[in-house]
PDB file of C-alpha atoms in Angstrom:
ATOM      1  CA  UNK A 989       0.000   0.000   0.000  1.00 80.00           C
ATOM      2  CA  UNK A 990       2.744   2.509   0.907  1.00 86.00           C
ATOM      3  CA  UNK A 991       5.441   1.164  -1.427  1.00 86.00           C
ATOM      4  CA  UNK A 992       5.291   4.220  -3.696  1.00 86.00           C
ATOM      5  CA  UNK A 993       4.793   6.773  -0.917  1.00 84.00           C
ATOM      6  CA  UNK A 994       7.734   9.146  -0.564  1.00 83.00           C
ATOM      7  CA  UNK A 995       8.025   8.772   3.197  1.00 85.00           C
ATOM      8  CA  UNK A 996      10.062  11.088   5.353  1.00 89.00           C
ATOM      9  CA  UNK A 997      11.238  11.204   8.927  1.00 93.00           C
ATOM     10  CA  UNK A 998      10.597  13.811  11.568  1.00 96.00           C
ATOM     11  CA  UNK A 999      11.446  14.726  15.121  1.00 97.00           C
ATOM     12  CA  UNK A1000      10.584  17.464  17.574  1.00 97.00           C
ATOM     13  CA  UNK A1001      12.289  20.533  18.982  1.00 97.00           C
ATOM     14  CA  UNK A1002      11.205  22.852  21.758  1.00 96.00           C
ATOM     15  CA  UNK A1003      12.449  26.046  20.064  1.00 96.00           C
ATOM     16  CA  UNK A1004      11.901  26.184  16.292  1.00 97.00           C
ATOM     17  CA  UNK A1005      13.735  29.501  15.677  1.00 97.00           C
ATOM     18  CA  UNK A1006      16.803  28.172  17.512  1.00 97.00           C
ATOM     19  CA  UNK A1007      16.606  24.893  15.568  1.00 97.00           C
ATOM     20  CA  UNK A1008      16.288  26.787  12.268  1.00 98.00           C
ATOM     21  CA  UNK A1009      19.380  28.853  13.007  1.00 97.00           C
ATOM     22  CA  UNK A1010      21.396  25.753  13.940  1.00 98.00           C
ATOM     23  CA  UNK A1011      20.418  23.646  10.931  1.00 98.00           C
ATOM     24  CA  UNK A1012      20.627  26.529   8.460  1.00 97.00           C
ATOM     25  CA  UNK A1013      23.608  28.551   9.697  1.00 97.00           C
ATOM     26  CA  UNK A1014      25.717  26.119  11.728  1.00 97.00           C
ATOM     27  CA  UNK A1015      25.203  22.999   9.612  1.00 97.00           C
ATOM     28  CA  UNK A1016      24.628  24.852   6.325  1.00 96.00           C
ATOM     29  CA  UNK A1017      21.513  22.914   5.324  1.00 97.00           C
ATOM     30  CA  UNK A1018      18.677  24.092   3.088  1.00 97.00           C
ATOM     31  CA  UNK A1019      15.873  24.806   5.562  1.00 97.00           C
ATOM     32  CA  UNK A1020      12.373  26.042   4.862  1.00 97.00           C
ATOM     33  CA  UNK A1021       9.699  27.032   7.367  1.00 97.00           C
ATOM     34  CA  UNK A1022       5.959  26.803   6.943  1.00 96.00           C
ATOM     35  CA  UNK A1023       3.202  26.949   9.548  1.00 96.00           C
ATOM     36  CA  UNK A1024       5.763  26.693  12.365  1.00 95.00           C
ATOM     37  CA  UNK A1025       7.331  23.527  10.934  1.00 97.00           C
ATOM     38  CA  UNK A1026      10.853  23.220   9.560  1.00 98.00           C
ATOM     39  CA  UNK A1027      11.737  21.114   6.560  1.00 97.00           C
ATOM     40  CA  UNK A1028      15.365  20.125   6.094  1.00 97.00           C
ATOM     41  CA  UNK A1029      15.990  19.511   2.403  1.00 96.00           C
ATOM     42  CA  UNK A1030      18.836  17.039   2.275  1.00 94.00           C
ATOM     43  CA  UNK A1031      20.981  15.885  -0.632  1.00 91.00           C
ATOM     44  CA  UNK A1032      19.359  13.220  -2.784  1.00 86.00           C
ATOM     45  CA  UNK A1033      15.900  14.747  -2.405  1.00 87.00           C
ATOM     46  CA  UNK A1034      15.322  13.532   1.141  1.00 88.00           C
ATOM     47  CA  UNK A1035      13.411  15.727   3.564  1.00 95.00           C
ATOM     48  CA  UNK A1036      13.231  15.724   7.348  1.00 97.00           C
ATOM     49  CA  UNK A1037      10.466  17.481   9.267  1.00 97.00           C
ATOM     50  CA  UNK A1038      11.160  19.242  12.565  1.00 98.00           C
ATOM     51  CA  UNK A1039       8.006  20.114  14.461  1.00 97.00           C
ATOM     52  CA  UNK A1040       7.490  22.172  17.620  1.00 97.00           C
ATOM     53  CA  UNK A1041       6.691  20.384  20.824  1.00 95.00           C
ATOM     54  CA  UNK A1042       6.441  22.420  24.030  1.00 91.00           C
ATOM     55  CA  UNK A1043       7.237  19.432  26.262  1.00 94.00           C
ATOM     56  CA  UNK A1044       9.993  18.171  23.929  1.00 96.00           C
ATOM     57  CA  UNK A1045      12.217  15.431  25.292  1.00 96.00           C
ATOM     58  CA  UNK A1046      15.208  14.546  23.103  1.00 95.00           C
ATOM     59  CA  UNK A1047      15.454  10.994  21.831  1.00 91.00           C
ATOM     60  CA  UNK A1048      18.060   8.748  23.448  1.00 91.00           C
ATOM     61  CA  UNK A1049      19.217   7.565  20.007  1.00 94.00           C
ATOM     62  CA  UNK A1050      20.576   9.083  16.802  1.00 96.00           C
ATOM     63  CA  UNK A1051      17.766  10.753  14.858  1.00 96.00           C
ATOM     64  CA  UNK A1052      19.768  11.940  11.827  1.00 96.00           C
ATOM     65  CA  UNK A1053      23.023  10.706  10.266  1.00 96.00           C
ATOM     66  CA  UNK A1054      25.114  12.644   7.757  1.00 96.00           C
ATOM     67  CA  UNK A1055      27.360  10.383   5.641  1.00 95.00           C
ATOM     68  CA  UNK A1056      30.673  12.123   4.873  1.00 96.00           C
ATOM     69  CA  UNK A1057      33.849  11.104   3.052  1.00 95.00           C
ATOM     70  CA  UNK A1058      36.144  12.202   5.884  1.00 96.00           C
ATOM     71  CA  UNK A1059      34.791  12.143   9.457  1.00 97.00           C
ATOM     72  CA  UNK A1060      37.903  13.857  10.850  1.00 97.00           C
ATOM     73  CA  UNK A1061      37.540  16.751   8.414  1.00 97.00           C
ATOM     74  CA  UNK A1062      33.791  17.063   9.097  1.00 97.00           C
ATOM     75  CA  UNK A1063      34.408  17.084  12.865  1.00 98.00           C
ATOM     76  CA  UNK A1064      37.110  19.745  12.514  1.00 98.00           C
ATOM     77  CA  UNK A1065      34.926  21.954  10.297  1.00 97.00           C
ATOM     78  CA  UNK A1066      31.834  21.629  12.479  1.00 98.00           C
ATOM     79  CA  UNK A1067      33.856  22.235  15.656  1.00 98.00           C
ATOM     80  CA  UNK A1068      35.023  25.538  14.115  1.00 97.00           C
ATOM     81  CA  UNK A1069      31.326  26.433  13.783  1.00 96.00           C
ATOM     82  CA  UNK A1070      30.728  25.770  17.471  1.00 96.00           C
ATOM     83  CA  UNK A1071      29.472  22.179  17.325  1.00 98.00           C
ATOM     84  CA  UNK A1072      30.502  20.142  20.371  1.00 97.00           C
ATOM     85  CA  UNK A1073      30.992  16.433  19.847  1.00 98.00           C
ATOM     86  CA  UNK A1074      29.990  13.853  22.419  1.00 97.00           C
ATOM     87  CA  UNK A1075      32.732  11.995  24.273  1.00 97.00           C
ATOM     88  CA  UNK A1076      31.852   8.441  25.277  1.00 95.00           C
ATOM     89  CA  UNK A1077      33.882   6.122  27.495  1.00 95.00           C
ATOM     90  CA  UNK A1078      31.639   3.099  27.896  1.00 93.00           C
ATOM     91  CA  UNK A1079      32.598  -0.592  27.599  1.00 91.00           C
ATOM     92  CA  UNK A1080      31.178  -0.925  24.058  1.00 89.00           C
ATOM     93  CA  UNK A1081      31.281   2.725  23.028  1.00 92.00           C
ATOM     94  CA  UNK A1082      34.498   4.708  23.192  1.00 95.00           C
ATOM     95  CA  UNK A1083      35.393   7.870  21.330  1.00 96.00           C
ATOM     96  CA  UNK A1084      38.726   9.632  21.060  1.00 97.00           C
ATOM     97  CA  UNK A1085      39.425  13.176  22.302  1.00 96.00           C
ATOM     98  CA  UNK A1086      37.729  14.619  19.192  1.00 97.00           C
ATOM     99  CA  UNK A1087      34.589  12.566  19.816  1.00 97.00           C
ATOM    100  CA  UNK A1088      35.210  10.067  17.020  1.00 98.00           C
ATOM    101  CA  UNK A1089      34.610   6.340  17.411  1.00 97.00           C
ATOM    102  CA  UNK A1090      36.982   4.272  15.283  1.00 96.00           C
ATOM    103  CA  UNK A1091      37.451   0.548  14.685  1.00 90.00           C
ATOM    104  CA  UNK A1092      34.105  -0.585  16.108  1.00 87.00           C
ATOM    105  CA  UNK A1093      31.913  -0.377  13.022  1.00 90.00           C
ATOM    106  CA  UNK A1094      31.976   2.656  10.746  1.00 95.00           C
ATOM    107  CA  UNK A1095      33.927   5.710  11.865  1.00 97.00           C
ATOM    108  CA  UNK A1096      31.345   8.016  13.454  1.00 97.00           C
ATOM    109  CA  UNK A1097      31.041  11.098  15.662  1.00 98.00           C
ATOM    110  CA  UNK A1098      27.909  12.197  17.499  1.00 98.00           C
ATOM    111  CA  UNK A1099      26.721  15.697  18.372  1.00 98.00           C
ATOM    112  CA  UNK A1100      23.496  17.309  19.548  1.00 98.00           C
ATOM    113  CA  UNK A1101      21.262  19.990  18.100  1.00 97.00           C
ATOM    114  CA  UNK A1102      20.003  22.814  20.370  1.00 96.00           C
ATOM    115  CA  UNK A1103      17.025  20.641  21.399  1.00 97.00           C
ATOM    116  CA  UNK A1104      19.320  17.816  22.528  1.00 97.00           C
ATOM    117  CA  UNK A1105      18.523  15.534  19.577  1.00 97.00           C
ATOM    118  CA  UNK A1106      21.469  13.302  18.672  1.00 97.00           C
ATOM    119  CA  UNK A1107      22.952  13.635  15.183  1.00 97.00           C
ATOM    120  CA  UNK A1108      26.053  12.116  13.630  1.00 97.00           C
ATOM    121  CA  UNK A1109      28.613  12.415  10.910  1.00 97.00           C
ATOM    122  CA  UNK A1110      29.388   8.893   9.746  1.00 97.00           C
ATOM    123  CA  UNK A1111      31.844   7.413   7.300  1.00 95.00           C
ATOM    124  CA  UNK A1112      30.234   7.127   3.888  1.00 90.00           C
ATOM    125  CA  UNK A1113      30.159   3.393   3.183  1.00 74.00           C
ATOM    126  CA  UNK A1114      30.209   3.996  -0.600  1.00 67.00           C
ATOM    127  CA  UNK A1115      33.903   4.968  -0.537  1.00 50.00           C
TER     128      UNK A1115
END
């Protein structure tokens, strides 16, 4: 029934203007706003909806991944823009001082948007 539907993902934020500034200015994404909702227009024609939620609670998992050719370069560039990467030191999840996990699956680094939602830059598996 939904095979031909062009589905899209969405998640909430408590402060839409702050989210718009982060996704548009800090991350450099194409962002549109309509009726209080944000649409992130991602490469490849994919869209993500960000909707306001006054009692927003960030998800405890990654809601959006950005495949990149060079995770180190992406981390360095985003850090220059003020993005802080998460540092993990758990038995099955360890990152280096830059916040990059290496050698345990794809190279990946996690960071949060202003609403606390978890995002990542992840090694592009196509390379």
